[in-house]
Every structure is written in C-alpha cells, then in structure tokens.
XYZ file of C-alpha atoms in Angstrom:
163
model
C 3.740 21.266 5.014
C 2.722 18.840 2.595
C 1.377 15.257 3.826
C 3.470 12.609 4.116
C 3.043 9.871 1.492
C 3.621 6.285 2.988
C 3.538 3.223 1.062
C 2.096 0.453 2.877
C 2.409 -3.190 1.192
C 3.274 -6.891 1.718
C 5.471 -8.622 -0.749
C 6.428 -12.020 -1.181
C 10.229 -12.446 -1.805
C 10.094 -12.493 -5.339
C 7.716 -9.210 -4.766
C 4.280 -10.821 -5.350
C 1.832 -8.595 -3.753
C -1.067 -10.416 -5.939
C -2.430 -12.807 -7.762
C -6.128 -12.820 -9.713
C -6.803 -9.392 -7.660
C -6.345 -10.875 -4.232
C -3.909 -11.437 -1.689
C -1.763 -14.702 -2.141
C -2.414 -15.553 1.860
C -4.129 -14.589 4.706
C -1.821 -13.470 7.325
C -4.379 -12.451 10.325
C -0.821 -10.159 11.868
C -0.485 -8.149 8.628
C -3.806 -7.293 8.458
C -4.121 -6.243 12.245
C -1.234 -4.130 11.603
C -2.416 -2.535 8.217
C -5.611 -1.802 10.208
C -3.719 -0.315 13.029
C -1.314 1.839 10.900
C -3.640 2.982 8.431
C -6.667 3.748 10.546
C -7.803 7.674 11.127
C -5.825 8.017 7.549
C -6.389 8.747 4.528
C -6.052 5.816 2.102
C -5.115 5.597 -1.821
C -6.114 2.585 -4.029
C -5.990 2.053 -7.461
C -9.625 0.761 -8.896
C -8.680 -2.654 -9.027
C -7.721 -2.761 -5.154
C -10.939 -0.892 -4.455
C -13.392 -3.402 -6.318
C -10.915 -6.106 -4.763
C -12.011 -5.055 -1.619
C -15.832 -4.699 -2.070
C -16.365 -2.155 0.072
C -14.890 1.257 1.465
C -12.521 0.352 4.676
C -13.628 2.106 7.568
C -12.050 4.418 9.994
C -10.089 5.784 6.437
C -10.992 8.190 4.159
C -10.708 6.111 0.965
C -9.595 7.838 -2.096
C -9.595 5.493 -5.783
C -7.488 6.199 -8.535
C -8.955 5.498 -11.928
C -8.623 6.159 -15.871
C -12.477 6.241 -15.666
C -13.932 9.618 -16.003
C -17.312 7.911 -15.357
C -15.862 5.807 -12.746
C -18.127 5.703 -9.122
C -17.161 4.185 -6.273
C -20.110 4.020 -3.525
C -18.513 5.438 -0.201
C -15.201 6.824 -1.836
C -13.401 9.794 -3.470
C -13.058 9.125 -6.849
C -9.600 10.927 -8.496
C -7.741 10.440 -11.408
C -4.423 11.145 -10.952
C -2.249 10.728 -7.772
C -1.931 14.246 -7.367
C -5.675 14.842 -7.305
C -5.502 11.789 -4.475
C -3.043 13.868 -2.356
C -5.276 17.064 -2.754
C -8.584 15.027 -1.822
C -6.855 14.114 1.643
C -6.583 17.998 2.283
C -4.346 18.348 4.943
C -3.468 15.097 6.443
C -0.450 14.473 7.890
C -0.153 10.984 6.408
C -1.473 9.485 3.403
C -0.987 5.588 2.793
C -0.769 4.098 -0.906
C -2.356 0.763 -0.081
C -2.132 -0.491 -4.012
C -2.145 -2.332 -6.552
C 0.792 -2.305 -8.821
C 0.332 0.619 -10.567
C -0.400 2.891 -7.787
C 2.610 1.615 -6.575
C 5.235 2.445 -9.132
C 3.314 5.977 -9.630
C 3.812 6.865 -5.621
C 7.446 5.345 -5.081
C 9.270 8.161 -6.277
C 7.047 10.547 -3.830
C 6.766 8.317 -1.269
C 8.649 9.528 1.988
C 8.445 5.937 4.232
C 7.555 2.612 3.046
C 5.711 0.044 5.564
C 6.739 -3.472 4.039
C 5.608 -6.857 5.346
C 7.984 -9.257 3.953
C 6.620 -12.646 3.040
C 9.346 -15.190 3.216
C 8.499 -16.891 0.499
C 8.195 -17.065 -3.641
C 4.668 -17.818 -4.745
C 2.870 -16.985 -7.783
C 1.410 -13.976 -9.165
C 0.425 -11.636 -11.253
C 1.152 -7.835 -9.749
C 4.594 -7.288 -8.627
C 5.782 -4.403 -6.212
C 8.498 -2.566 -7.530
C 12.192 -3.125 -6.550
C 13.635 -0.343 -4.750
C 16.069 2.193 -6.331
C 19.663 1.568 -5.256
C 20.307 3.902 -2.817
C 17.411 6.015 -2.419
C 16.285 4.041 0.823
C 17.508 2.923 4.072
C 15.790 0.017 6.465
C 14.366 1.679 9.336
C 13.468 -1.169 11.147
C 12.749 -5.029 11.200
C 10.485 -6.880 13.477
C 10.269 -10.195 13.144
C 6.690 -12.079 13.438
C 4.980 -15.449 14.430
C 4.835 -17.665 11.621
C 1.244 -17.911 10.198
C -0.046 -21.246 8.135
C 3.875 -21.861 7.360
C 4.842 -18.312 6.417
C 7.408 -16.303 7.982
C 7.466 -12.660 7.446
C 8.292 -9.638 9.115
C 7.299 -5.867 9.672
C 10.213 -3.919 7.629
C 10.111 0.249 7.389
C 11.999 1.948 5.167
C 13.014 5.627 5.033
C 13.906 7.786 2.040
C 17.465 8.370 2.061
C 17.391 12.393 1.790
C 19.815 14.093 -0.236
C-alpha cells in the first residue's frame, strides 16, 4: 500500500505561509504540534525550506526537492522530483510535505490529508499556499487554540473527498 502523503502547513487567511524565506510569526503551539505530528516521519521540503531551516530536523528522515543535479544537502536525501521523494521514504506509512510553495502545489493533487494551522489574520508575503479545489476536500476537524502575541489560529484537518 502506498504511503500516505500529508500536507502539513500554516497559512495566514489570505494564505501567506511566507515571507523572505521565513515564517511570518512565531507561534510556539504550531510548532509543538508540527514537531509532534511529523516526528518518526518522513519529511519533504523543497530547497528553499531546507536552507530556510539550516539544518536537518531531527527525529525525521528529511528528504529535499531540488532542480539542482549538483545540489547537497549535509544530513538529507537529496531528490529531484516528488516522486523520487516518495520512493526515498521506502515504505512509510506517512509522508509529510512540509513546503514551500512549490512543493506545495506539486503534492496537493496527491496529497490524501492536509494538516492546516489557520492564522487568523492577513499579513504580508511572498509564498502563498494554494487554495483548495472546490470539492475535492472535506474539514475533518477544527480545534481552536490560545491566542499567541495577538494571533488566533486553529488546528484544521482536511480529508480528500474520495470519489
């Protein structure tokens, strides 16, 4: 059975996930729970995310996606298509897309689940996730957090709606 691909990503309401290759805030809940869900996993970056992050994220097996035939990344898998991505995680049973943009938009229409954090509020960027396709997925779940440093957001999964 073939892994299942997960999407994990916060978005601002106006779908900012970035802005000069960093987060727009620093929301200590969403990263406890992207450690917690993504931990013991397998996780795919694009090459920006993986230089944004300076290092390889531990617990993970971290897998970068890059144009770059000459392209090394210290501590990581380095792939250049998605598909090589998925075959470098062998057989997981759950591979996480953890960005940028254009990781994004190449995983959505394989992804099986999408793990949102949903920032309550429009700030500026420069990397935008991807709307959703109209009927193609249902909300899951919503779970409400704290407000951190005057942002609301919540923990939002999605399911593919399966023909």
């Amino acid at each position: 059975m073939p892994a299942q691909l997960i999407l994990i990503v916060a978005y601002a309401s106006n779908r900012v996930i970035g802005r000069d290759n960093a987060l727009p805030w620093r929301l200590r809940g969403d990263l406890a729970h992207f450690k917690r869900t993504t931990l013991g996993h397998p996780i795919v970056m694009g090459r920006k995310t993986w230089e944004s992050l300076g290092r390889p994220l531990p617990g993970r097996q971290n897998i970068v996606v890059t144009r770059d035939p000459a392209y090394a990344a210290e501590g990581a898998t380095v792939v250049h298509t998605l598909e090589e991505a998925l075959a470098a995680a062998g057989d997981a049973g759950q591979v996480f897309v953890i960005g940028g943009a254009q990781i994004y938009a190449a995983a959505l229409d394989r992804a099986d689940m999408l793990i949102a954090t949903e920032v309550h509020a429009e700030v500026p960027g420069d990397a935008w996730f991807p709307p959703l396709p109209a009927g193609q997925w249902r909300e899951a779940s919503r779970v409400a957090q704290p407000p951190e440093d005057g942002l609301g957001y919540d923990f939002v999964t999605y399911d593919r709606v399966r023909a």
